[in-house]
Coordinates of C-alpha atoms and ligand atoms in Angstrom, one line a residue:
X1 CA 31.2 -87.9 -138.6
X2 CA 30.8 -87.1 -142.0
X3 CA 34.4 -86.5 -144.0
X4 CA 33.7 -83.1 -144.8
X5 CA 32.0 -79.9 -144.3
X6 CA 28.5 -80.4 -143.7
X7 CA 25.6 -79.5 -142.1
X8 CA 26.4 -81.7 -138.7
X9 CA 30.0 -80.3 -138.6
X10 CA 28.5 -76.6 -139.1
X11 CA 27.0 -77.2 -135.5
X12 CA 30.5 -77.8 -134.2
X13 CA 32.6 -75.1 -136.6
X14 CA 30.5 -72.7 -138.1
X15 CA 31.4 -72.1 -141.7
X16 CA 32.2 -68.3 -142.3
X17 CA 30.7 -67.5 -145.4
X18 CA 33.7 -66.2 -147.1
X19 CA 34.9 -70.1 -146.8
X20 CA 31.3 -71.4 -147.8
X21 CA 32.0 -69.3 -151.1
X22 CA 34.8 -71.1 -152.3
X23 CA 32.4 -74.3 -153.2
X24 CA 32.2 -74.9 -156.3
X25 CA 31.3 -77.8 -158.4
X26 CA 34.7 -79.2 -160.1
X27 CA 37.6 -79.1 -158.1
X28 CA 39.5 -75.8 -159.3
X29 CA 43.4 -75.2 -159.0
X30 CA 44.8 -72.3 -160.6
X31 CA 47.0 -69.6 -159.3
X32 CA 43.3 -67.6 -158.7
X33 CA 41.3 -70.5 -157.7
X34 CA 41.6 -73.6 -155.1
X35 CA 38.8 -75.3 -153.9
X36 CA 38.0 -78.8 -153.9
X37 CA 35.1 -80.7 -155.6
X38 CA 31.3 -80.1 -154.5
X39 CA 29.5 -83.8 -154.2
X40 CA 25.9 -84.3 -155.3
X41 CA 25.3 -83.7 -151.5
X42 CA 26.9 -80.3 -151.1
X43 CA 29.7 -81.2 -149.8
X44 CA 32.5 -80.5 -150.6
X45 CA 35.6 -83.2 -150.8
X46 CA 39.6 -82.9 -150.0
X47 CA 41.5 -81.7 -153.0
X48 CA 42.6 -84.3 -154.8
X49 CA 46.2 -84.6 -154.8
X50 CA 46.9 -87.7 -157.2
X51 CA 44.4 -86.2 -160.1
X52 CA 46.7 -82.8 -160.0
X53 CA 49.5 -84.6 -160.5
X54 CA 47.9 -86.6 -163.5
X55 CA 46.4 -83.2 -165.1
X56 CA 49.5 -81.3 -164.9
X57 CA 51.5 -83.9 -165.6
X58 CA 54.3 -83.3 -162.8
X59 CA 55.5 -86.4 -161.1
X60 CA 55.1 -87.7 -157.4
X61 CA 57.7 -87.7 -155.2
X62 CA 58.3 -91.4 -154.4
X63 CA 60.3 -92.8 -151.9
X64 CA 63.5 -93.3 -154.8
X65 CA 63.9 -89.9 -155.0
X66 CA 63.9 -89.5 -151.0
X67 CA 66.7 -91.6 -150.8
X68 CA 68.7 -90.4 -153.8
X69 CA 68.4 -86.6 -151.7
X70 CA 69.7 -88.2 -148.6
X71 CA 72.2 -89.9 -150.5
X72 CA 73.5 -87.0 -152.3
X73 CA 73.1 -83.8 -149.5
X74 CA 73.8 -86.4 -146.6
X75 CA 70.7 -84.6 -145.5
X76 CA 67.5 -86.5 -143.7
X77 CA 64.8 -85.1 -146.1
X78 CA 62.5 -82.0 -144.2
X79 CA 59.3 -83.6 -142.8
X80 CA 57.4 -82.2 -145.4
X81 CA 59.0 -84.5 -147.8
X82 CA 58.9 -87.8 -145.2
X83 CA 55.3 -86.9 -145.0
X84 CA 54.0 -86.3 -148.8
X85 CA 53.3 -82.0 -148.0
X86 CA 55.6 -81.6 -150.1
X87 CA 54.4 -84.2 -152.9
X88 CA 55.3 -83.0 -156.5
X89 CA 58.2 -81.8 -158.6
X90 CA 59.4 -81.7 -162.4
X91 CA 62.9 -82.2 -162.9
X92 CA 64.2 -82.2 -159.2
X93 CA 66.6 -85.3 -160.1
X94 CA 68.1 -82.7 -162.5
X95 CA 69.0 -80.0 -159.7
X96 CA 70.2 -83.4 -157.4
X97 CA 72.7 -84.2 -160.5
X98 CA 73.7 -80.5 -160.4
X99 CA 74.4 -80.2 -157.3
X100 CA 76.2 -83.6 -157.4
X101 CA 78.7 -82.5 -159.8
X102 CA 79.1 -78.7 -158.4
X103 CA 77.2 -77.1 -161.1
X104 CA 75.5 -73.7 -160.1
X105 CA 71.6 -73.4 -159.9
X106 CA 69.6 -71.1 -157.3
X107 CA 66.4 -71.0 -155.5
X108 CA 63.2 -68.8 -156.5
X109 CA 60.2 -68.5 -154.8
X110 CA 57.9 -65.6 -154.0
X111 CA 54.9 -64.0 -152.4
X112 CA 51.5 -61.9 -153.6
X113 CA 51.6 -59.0 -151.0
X114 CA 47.3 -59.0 -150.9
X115 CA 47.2 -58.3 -146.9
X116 CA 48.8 -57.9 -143.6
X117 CA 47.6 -60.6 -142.5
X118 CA 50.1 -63.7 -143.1
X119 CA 48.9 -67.1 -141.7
X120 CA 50.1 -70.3 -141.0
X121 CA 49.8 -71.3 -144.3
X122 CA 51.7 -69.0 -145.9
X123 CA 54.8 -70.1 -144.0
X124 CA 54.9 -73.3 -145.0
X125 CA 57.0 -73.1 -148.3
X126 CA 58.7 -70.7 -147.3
X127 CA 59.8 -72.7 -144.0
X128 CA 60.5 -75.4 -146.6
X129 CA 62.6 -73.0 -149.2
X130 CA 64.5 -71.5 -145.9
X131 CA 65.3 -75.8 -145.4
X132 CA 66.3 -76.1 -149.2
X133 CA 68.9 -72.8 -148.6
X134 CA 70.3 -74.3 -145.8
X135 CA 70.5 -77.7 -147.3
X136 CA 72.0 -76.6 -150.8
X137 CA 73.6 -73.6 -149.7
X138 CA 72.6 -71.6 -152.8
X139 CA 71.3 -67.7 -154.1
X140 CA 67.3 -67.4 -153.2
X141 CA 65.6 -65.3 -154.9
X142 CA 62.3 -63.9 -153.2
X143 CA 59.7 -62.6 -155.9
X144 CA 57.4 -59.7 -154.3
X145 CA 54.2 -59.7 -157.0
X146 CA 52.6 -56.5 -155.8
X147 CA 51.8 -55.7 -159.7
X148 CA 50.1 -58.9 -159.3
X149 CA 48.2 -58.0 -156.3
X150 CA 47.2 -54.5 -157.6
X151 CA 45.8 -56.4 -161.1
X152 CA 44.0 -59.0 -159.7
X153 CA 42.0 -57.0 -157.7
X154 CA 39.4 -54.7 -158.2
X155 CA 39.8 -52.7 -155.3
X156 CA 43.2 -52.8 -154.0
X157 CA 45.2 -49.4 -154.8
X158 CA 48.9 -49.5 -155.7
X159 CA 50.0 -47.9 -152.2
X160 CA 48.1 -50.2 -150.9
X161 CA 49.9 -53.4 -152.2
X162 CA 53.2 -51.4 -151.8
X163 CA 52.3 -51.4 -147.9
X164 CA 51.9 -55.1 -147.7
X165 CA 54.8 -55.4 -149.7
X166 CA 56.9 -53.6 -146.9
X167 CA 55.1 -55.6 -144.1
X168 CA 55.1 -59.2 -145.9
X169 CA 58.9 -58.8 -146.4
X170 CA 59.3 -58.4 -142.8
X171 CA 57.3 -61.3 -142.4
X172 CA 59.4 -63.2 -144.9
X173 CA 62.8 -62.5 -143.3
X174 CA 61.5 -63.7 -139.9
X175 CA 61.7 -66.8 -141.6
X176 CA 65.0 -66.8 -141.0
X177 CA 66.8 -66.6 -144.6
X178 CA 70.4 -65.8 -144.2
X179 CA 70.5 -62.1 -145.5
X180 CA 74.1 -63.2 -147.4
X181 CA 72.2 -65.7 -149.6
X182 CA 68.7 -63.9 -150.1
X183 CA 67.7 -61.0 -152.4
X184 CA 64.2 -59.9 -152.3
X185 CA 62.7 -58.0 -154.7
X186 CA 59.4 -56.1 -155.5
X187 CA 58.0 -55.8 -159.2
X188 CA 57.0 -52.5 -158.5
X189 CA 60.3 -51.5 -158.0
X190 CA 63.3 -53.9 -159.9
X191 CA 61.4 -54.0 -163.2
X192 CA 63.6 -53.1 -165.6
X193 CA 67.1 -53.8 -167.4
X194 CA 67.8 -57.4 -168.2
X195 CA 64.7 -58.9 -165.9
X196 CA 62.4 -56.6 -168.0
X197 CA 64.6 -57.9 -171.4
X198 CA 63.6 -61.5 -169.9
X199 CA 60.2 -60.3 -169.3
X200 CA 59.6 -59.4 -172.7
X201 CA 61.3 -62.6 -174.2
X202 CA 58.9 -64.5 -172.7
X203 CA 56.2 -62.4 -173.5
X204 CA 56.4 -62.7 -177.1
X205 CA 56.4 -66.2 -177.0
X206 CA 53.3 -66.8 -175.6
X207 CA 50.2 -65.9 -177.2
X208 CA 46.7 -64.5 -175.8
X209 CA 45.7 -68.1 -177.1
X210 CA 48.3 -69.9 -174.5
X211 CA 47.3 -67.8 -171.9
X212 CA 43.8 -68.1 -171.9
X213 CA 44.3 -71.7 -172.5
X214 CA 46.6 -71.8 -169.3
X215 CA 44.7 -69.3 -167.0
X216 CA 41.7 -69.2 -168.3
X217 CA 41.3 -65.4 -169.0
X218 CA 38.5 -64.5 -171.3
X219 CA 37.8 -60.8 -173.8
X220 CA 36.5 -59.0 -170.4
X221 CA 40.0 -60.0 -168.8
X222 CA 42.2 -57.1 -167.9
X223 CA 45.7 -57.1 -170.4
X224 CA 47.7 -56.4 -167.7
X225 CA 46.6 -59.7 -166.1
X226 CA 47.3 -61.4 -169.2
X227 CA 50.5 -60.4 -169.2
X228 CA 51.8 -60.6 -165.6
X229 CA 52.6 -64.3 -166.0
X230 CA 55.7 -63.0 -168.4
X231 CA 56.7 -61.4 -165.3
X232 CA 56.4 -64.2 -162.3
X233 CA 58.2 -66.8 -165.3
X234 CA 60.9 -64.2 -166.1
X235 CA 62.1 -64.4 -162.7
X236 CA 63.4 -67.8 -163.1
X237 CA 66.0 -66.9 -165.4
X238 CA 69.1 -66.4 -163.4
X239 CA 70.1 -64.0 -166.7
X240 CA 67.7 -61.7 -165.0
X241 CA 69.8 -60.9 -162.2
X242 CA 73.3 -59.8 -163.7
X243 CA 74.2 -58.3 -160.0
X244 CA 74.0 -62.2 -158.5
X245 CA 74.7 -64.5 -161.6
X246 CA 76.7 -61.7 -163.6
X247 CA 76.5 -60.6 -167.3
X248 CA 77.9 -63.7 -169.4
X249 CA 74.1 -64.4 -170.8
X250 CA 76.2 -67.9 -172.7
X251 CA 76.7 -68.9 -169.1
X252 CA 73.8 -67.4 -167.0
X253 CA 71.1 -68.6 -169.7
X254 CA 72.2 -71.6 -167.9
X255 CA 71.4 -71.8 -165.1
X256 CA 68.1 -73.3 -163.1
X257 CA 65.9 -72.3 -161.0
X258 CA 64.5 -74.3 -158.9
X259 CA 61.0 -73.5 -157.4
X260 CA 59.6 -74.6 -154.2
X261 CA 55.8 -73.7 -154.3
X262 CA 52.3 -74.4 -153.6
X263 CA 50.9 -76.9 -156.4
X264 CA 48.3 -73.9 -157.9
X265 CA 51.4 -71.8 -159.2
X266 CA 52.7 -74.4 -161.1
X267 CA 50.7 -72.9 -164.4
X268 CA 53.2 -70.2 -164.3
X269 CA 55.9 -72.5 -164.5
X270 CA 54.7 -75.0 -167.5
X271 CA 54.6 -72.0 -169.7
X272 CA 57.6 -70.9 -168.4
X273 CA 59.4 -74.1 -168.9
X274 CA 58.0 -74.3 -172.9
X275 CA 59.4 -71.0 -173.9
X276 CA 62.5 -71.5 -172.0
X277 CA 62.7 -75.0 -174.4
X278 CA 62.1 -73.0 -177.1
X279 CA 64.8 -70.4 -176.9
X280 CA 67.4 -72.7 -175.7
X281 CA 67.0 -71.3 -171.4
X282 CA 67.5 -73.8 -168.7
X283 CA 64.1 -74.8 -167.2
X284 CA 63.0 -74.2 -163.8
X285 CA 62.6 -77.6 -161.8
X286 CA 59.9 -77.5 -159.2
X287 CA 59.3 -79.0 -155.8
X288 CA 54.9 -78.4 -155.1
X289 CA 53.4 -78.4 -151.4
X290 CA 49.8 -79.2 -150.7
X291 CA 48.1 -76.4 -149.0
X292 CA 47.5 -76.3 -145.3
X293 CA 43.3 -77.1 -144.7
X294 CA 41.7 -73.9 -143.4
X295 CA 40.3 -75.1 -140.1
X296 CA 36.7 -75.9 -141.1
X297 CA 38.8 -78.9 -143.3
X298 CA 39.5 -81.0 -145.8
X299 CA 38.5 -78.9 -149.3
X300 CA 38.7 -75.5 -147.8
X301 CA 42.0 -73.3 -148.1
X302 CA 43.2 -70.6 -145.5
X303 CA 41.9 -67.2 -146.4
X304 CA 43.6 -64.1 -144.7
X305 CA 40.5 -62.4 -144.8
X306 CA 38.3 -64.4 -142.5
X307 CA 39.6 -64.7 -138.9
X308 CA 38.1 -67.8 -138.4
X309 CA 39.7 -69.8 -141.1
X310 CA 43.3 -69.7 -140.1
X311 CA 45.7 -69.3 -137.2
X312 CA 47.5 -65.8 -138.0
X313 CA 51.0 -65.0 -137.5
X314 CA 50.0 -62.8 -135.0
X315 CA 47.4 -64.4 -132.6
X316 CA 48.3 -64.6 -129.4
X317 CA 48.7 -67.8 -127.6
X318 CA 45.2 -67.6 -126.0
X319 CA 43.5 -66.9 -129.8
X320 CA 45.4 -70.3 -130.9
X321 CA 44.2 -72.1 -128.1
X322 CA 40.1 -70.8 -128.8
X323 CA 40.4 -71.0 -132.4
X324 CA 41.6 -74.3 -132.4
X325 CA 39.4 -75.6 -129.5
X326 CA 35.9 -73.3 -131.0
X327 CA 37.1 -74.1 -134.8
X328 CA 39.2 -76.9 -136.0
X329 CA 37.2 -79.1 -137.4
X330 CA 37.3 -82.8 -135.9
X331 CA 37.7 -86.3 -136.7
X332 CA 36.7 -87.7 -133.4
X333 CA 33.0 -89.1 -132.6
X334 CA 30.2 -87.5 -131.4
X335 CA 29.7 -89.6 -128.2
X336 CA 32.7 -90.3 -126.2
X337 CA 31.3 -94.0 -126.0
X338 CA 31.0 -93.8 -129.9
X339 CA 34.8 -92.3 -129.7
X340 CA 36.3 -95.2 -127.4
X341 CA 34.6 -98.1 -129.8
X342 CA 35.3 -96.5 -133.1
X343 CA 37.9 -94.2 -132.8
X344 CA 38.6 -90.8 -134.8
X345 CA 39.3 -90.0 -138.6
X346 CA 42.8 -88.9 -138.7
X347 CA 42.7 -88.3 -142.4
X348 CA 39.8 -85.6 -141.7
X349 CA 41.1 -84.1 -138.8
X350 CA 42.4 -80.3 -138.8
X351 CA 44.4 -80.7 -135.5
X352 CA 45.8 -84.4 -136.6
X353 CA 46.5 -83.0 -139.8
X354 CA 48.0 -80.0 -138.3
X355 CA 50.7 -81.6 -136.2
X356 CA 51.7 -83.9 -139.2
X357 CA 53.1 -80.1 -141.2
X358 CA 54.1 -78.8 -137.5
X359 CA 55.2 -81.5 -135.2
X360 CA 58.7 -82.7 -136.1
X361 CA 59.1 -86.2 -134.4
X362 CA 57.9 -88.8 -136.3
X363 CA 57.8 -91.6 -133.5
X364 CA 55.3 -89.3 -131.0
X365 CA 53.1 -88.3 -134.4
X366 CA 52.5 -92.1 -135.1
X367 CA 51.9 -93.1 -131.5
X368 CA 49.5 -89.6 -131.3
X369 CA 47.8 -91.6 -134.6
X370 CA 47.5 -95.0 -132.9
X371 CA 46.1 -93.7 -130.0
X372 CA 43.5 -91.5 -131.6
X373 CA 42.2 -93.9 -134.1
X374 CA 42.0 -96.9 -131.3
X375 CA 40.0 -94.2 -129.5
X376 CA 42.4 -94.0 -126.3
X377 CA 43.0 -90.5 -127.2
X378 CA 40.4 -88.3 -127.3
X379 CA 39.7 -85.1 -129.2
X380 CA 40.2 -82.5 -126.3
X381 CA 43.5 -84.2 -125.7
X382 CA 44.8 -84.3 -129.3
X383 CA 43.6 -80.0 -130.0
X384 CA 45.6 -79.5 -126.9
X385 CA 48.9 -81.3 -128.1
X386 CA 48.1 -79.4 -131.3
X387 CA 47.6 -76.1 -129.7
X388 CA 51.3 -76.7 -127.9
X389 CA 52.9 -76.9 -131.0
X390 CA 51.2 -73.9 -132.9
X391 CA 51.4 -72.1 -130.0
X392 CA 55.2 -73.0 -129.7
X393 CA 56.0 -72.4 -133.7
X394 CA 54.0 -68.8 -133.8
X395 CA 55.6 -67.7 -130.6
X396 CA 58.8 -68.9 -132.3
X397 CA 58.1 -66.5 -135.8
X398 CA 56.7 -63.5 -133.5
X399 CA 60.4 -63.3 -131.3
X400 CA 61.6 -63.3 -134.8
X401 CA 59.6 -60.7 -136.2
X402 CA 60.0 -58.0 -133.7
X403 CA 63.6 -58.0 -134.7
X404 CA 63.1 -57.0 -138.0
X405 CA 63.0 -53.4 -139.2
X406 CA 62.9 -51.3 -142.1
X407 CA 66.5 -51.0 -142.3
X408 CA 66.6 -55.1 -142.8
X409 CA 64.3 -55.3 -145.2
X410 CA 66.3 -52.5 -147.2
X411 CA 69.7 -54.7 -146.5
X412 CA 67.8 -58.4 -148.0
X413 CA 66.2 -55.6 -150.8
X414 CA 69.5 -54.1 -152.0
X415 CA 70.9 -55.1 -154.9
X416 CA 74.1 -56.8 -154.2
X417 CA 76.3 -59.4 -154.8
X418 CA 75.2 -62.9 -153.0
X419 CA 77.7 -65.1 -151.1
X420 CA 77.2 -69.1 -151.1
X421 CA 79.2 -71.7 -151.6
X422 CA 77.5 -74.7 -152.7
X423 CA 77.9 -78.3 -152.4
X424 CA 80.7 -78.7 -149.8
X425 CA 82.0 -82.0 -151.7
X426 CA 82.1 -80.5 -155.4
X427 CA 82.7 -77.0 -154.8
X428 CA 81.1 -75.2 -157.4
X429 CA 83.0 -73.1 -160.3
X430 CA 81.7 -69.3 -158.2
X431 CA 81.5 -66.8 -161.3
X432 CA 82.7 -63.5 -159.9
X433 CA 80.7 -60.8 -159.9
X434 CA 82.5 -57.6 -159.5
X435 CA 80.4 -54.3 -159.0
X436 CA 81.5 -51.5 -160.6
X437 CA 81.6 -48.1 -159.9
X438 CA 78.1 -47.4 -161.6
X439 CA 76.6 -50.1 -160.4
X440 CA 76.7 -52.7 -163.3
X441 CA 78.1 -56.0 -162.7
X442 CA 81.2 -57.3 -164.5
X443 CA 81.8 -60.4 -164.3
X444 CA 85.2 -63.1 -164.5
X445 CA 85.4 -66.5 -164.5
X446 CA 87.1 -67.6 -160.9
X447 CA 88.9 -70.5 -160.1
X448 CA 87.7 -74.1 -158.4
X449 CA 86.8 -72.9 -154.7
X450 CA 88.1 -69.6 -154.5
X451 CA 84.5 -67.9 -154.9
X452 CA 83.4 -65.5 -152.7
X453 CA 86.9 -63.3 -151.9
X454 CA 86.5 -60.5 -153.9
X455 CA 89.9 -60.6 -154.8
X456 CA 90.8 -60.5 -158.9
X457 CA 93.4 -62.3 -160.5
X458 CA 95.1 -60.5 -163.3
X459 CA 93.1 -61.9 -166.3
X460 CA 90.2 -60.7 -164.1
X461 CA 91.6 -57.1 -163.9
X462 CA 92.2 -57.4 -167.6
X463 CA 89.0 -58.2 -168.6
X464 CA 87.4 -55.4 -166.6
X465 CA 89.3 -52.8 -167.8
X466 CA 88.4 -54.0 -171.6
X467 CA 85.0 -53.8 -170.4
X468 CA 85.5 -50.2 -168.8
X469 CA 86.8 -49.5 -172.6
X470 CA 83.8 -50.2 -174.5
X471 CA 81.6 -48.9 -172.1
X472 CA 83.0 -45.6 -172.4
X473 CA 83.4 -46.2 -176.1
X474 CA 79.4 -46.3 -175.7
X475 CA 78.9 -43.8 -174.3
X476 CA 80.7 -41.3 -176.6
X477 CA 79.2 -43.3 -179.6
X478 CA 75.7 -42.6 -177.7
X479 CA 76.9 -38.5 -177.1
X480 CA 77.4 -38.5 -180.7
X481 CA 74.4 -39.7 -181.6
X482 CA 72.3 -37.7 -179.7
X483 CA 74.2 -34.3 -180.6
X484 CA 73.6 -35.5 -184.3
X485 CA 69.6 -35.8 -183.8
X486 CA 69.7 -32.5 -181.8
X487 CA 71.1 -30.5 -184.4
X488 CA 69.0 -32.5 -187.0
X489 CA 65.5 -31.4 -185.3
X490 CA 66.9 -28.0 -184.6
X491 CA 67.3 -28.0 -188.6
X492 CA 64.2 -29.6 -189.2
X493 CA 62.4 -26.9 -186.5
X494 CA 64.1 -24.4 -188.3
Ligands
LIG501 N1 52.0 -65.5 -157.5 C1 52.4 -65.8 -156.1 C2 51.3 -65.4 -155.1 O1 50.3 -64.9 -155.5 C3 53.7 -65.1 -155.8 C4 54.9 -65.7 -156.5 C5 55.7 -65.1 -157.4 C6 55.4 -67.0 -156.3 N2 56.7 -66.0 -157.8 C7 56.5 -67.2 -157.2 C8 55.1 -68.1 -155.4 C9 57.3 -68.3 -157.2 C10 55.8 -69.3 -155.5 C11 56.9 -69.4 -156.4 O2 51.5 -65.6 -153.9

């Protein structure tokens, strides 16, 4: 069979139309765009992994930097990362030598809240980011982009987006992020103080020039769209978050990010990572995943709009089991004679290809690969192995899910102080944030190891009250002010 979508697979898994519209000529990866490259014959190839790598100049994740993780977190890297899923990365080695020596850094990654419908692929870095949390044992910062969603749309209302907001969250915690290490947040709603000071740093160091250069906006593009990337990059600033990192910008302007995503929101990030250069920020580091084939194949992305391109987070086991057996496009021959002499295309194959993000034992995938290439196995009997373990990982989410209510989503939404503790072996230097009584964060220096206690020592206690003092001095300074420019208009009125 042919390695893509074509005519002959059509017969086999009709195309919705909605994924026939994503060909396109050149292959296309941008936060608004994914698709692979069309062929002379129509058809369209896989996306192209090594030449995204090259364009954006990030760097592969080779087998050195597998072992240096393991060697430094004593952790067996996630199967994403045995497996190349998750491929790409700038700077990880940096994070790796922070956490090494103790130093402070946090998680960010985020979601576009365009529909209820959350699929398979969506999951997948945050599955990975949940790994990372556990692994590092850091702050994680989830980034709702309903302005996003509102902008880049020409239909979708603001309540609208607001609503998927509420539902993705809940979609998002049944994940499983631990609620004492994960603040999530909606633009809608946290924009504003020192993110929207960040915000507007980073805005006026990019110019409509860089952006269209970057995103490929042109005159009829809406400004708000031009401008939202300020907001997704301003997010990786810890300085953003005073309530988490606290307010010492010297010491938060410090701190990394870094950002697990899929490979098309790395444009974000490279502008990101120039300003923050340029005014002396710590850059984001990155960690990219491939995207999960929709199940017509290789070249064609998930979309949460057509039913028949994905596996939802809410099918039930018996609408995995059809869509996979009715849809998933297959590597295996068309004869079973032709199967048993030739043996199937594992590299084209949507259930093969499914069990290598899903199926966590690397000893039954190879042997499942052996088999189906020799043509032992055949194609019925590798969907239904694949159809076990989507069956087995939705089921999994969905127990999850029904847990989670509005009340949760308000405790992972509130703005709080965050509890972690780091790398076990080099415990980190835990700044102390102390809330105050208005809701502003102080914050103290705290001893090797002692993070987390809430307790203040006295040069803590000191410090607080100094800042109590000029606060208040503020204030009357600000009283003054305003009672001067009252009078003054009431003279001018007069
Ligand atoms: N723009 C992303 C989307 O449409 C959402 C997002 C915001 C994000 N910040 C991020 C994704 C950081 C990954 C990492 O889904």
């Amino acid at each position: 069979m042919a390695t893509s979508i074509n005519a002959e697979a059509l017969n086999e898994s009709p195309m919705p139309a909605a994924v026939q519209k994503q060909a396109q000529a050149k292959q296309t990866v941008d936060p608004y765009n994914v698709s692979g490259e069309v062929g002379e014959d129509g058809v369209m190839k896989a996306i192209d992994y090594s030449k995204l790598v090259e364009e954006f100049g990030t760097k592969k994740i080779d087998k050195e930097l597998l072992e240096r993780f393991e060697r430094v977190t004593g952790k067996k890297p996630h199967r994403f990362l045995r497996r190349g899923i998750v491929f790409s990365h700038r700077d990880f080695e940096l994070i790796l030598d922070r956490y090494e020596r103790g130093e402070p850094f946090f998680l960010y990654t985020g979601r576009g809240p365009s529909s209820d419908s959350v699929h398979v692929g969506h999951t997948i870095p945050f599955e990975f980011t949940k790994w990372l949390q556990d692994v590092f044992d850091v702050p994680l910062i989830i980034m709702m982009t309903d302005d996003e969603k509102y902008l880049f749309s020409e239909k979708r209302t603001i309540e609208e987006v607001q609503g998927y907001c509420n539902s993705n969250a809940k979609d998002i915690i049944a994940i499983g992020f631990d609620p004492a290490k994960t603040f999530i947040f909606s633009d809608f709603d946290f924009v504003g103080g020192a993110f929207y000071k960040n915000i507007v740093r980073l805005s006026k160091h990019i110019t409509l020039n860089q952006a269209r250069a970057i995103f490929g906006f042109n005159d009829s593009t809406n400004i708000g769209r031009i401008h939202f990337g300020s907001i997704q990059g301003a997010t990786s600033w810890a300085s953003s978050f005073p309530h988490i990192f606290g307010t010492d910008e010297k010491r938060t302007t410090q701190i990394p990010a870094l950002i697990p995503c899929a490979i098309d929101q790395d444009p974000y990030f490279r502008m990101t990572r120039d300003v923050s250069a340029r005014i002396h920020y710590a850059k984001p580091s990155l960690i990219h995943a491939k995207f999960l084939d929709a199940l017509q194949g290789p070249g064609t992305k998930m979309s949460a709009s057509v039913d028949e391109s994905a596996i939802f987070m809410r099918d039930t086991p018996n609408q995995i089991k059809n869509k996979i057996n009715r849809y998933a496009f297959s590597g295996g021959k068309d004869t079973l004679e032709e199967h048993r002499a030739k043996g199937g295309d594992t590299s084209v194959d949507v259930p093969y290809q499914y069990l290598r993000f899903f199926l966590e034992d690397d000893e039954e995938l190879e042997r499942i690969r052996v088999s189906y290439e020799a043509g032992e196995m055949l194609t019925g009997e590798l969907k239904a192995i694949c159809i076990r373990e989507l069956q087995t990982y939705v089921a999994g989410f969905q127990e999850r899910r029904a847990k989670v209510d509005d009340e949760m989503v308000d405790l992972y939404m509130e703005r709080r102080q965050l509890k972690w503790a780091g790398n076990p072996k080099a415990p980190i230097v835990v700044p102390k944030v102390v809330q105050q009584a208005d809701g502003a964060a102080a914050e103290a220096k705290g001893e090797q190891g002692e993070g987390g206690d809430g307790k203040l020592t006295k040069n803590q206690l000191k410090k607080l009250e100094k800042q109590k003092q000029i606060e208040a001095k503020k204030a009357q300074k600000a009283k003054e002010k305003a009672e001067q420019e009252a009078a003054a208009t009431a003279a001018q009125e007069a």
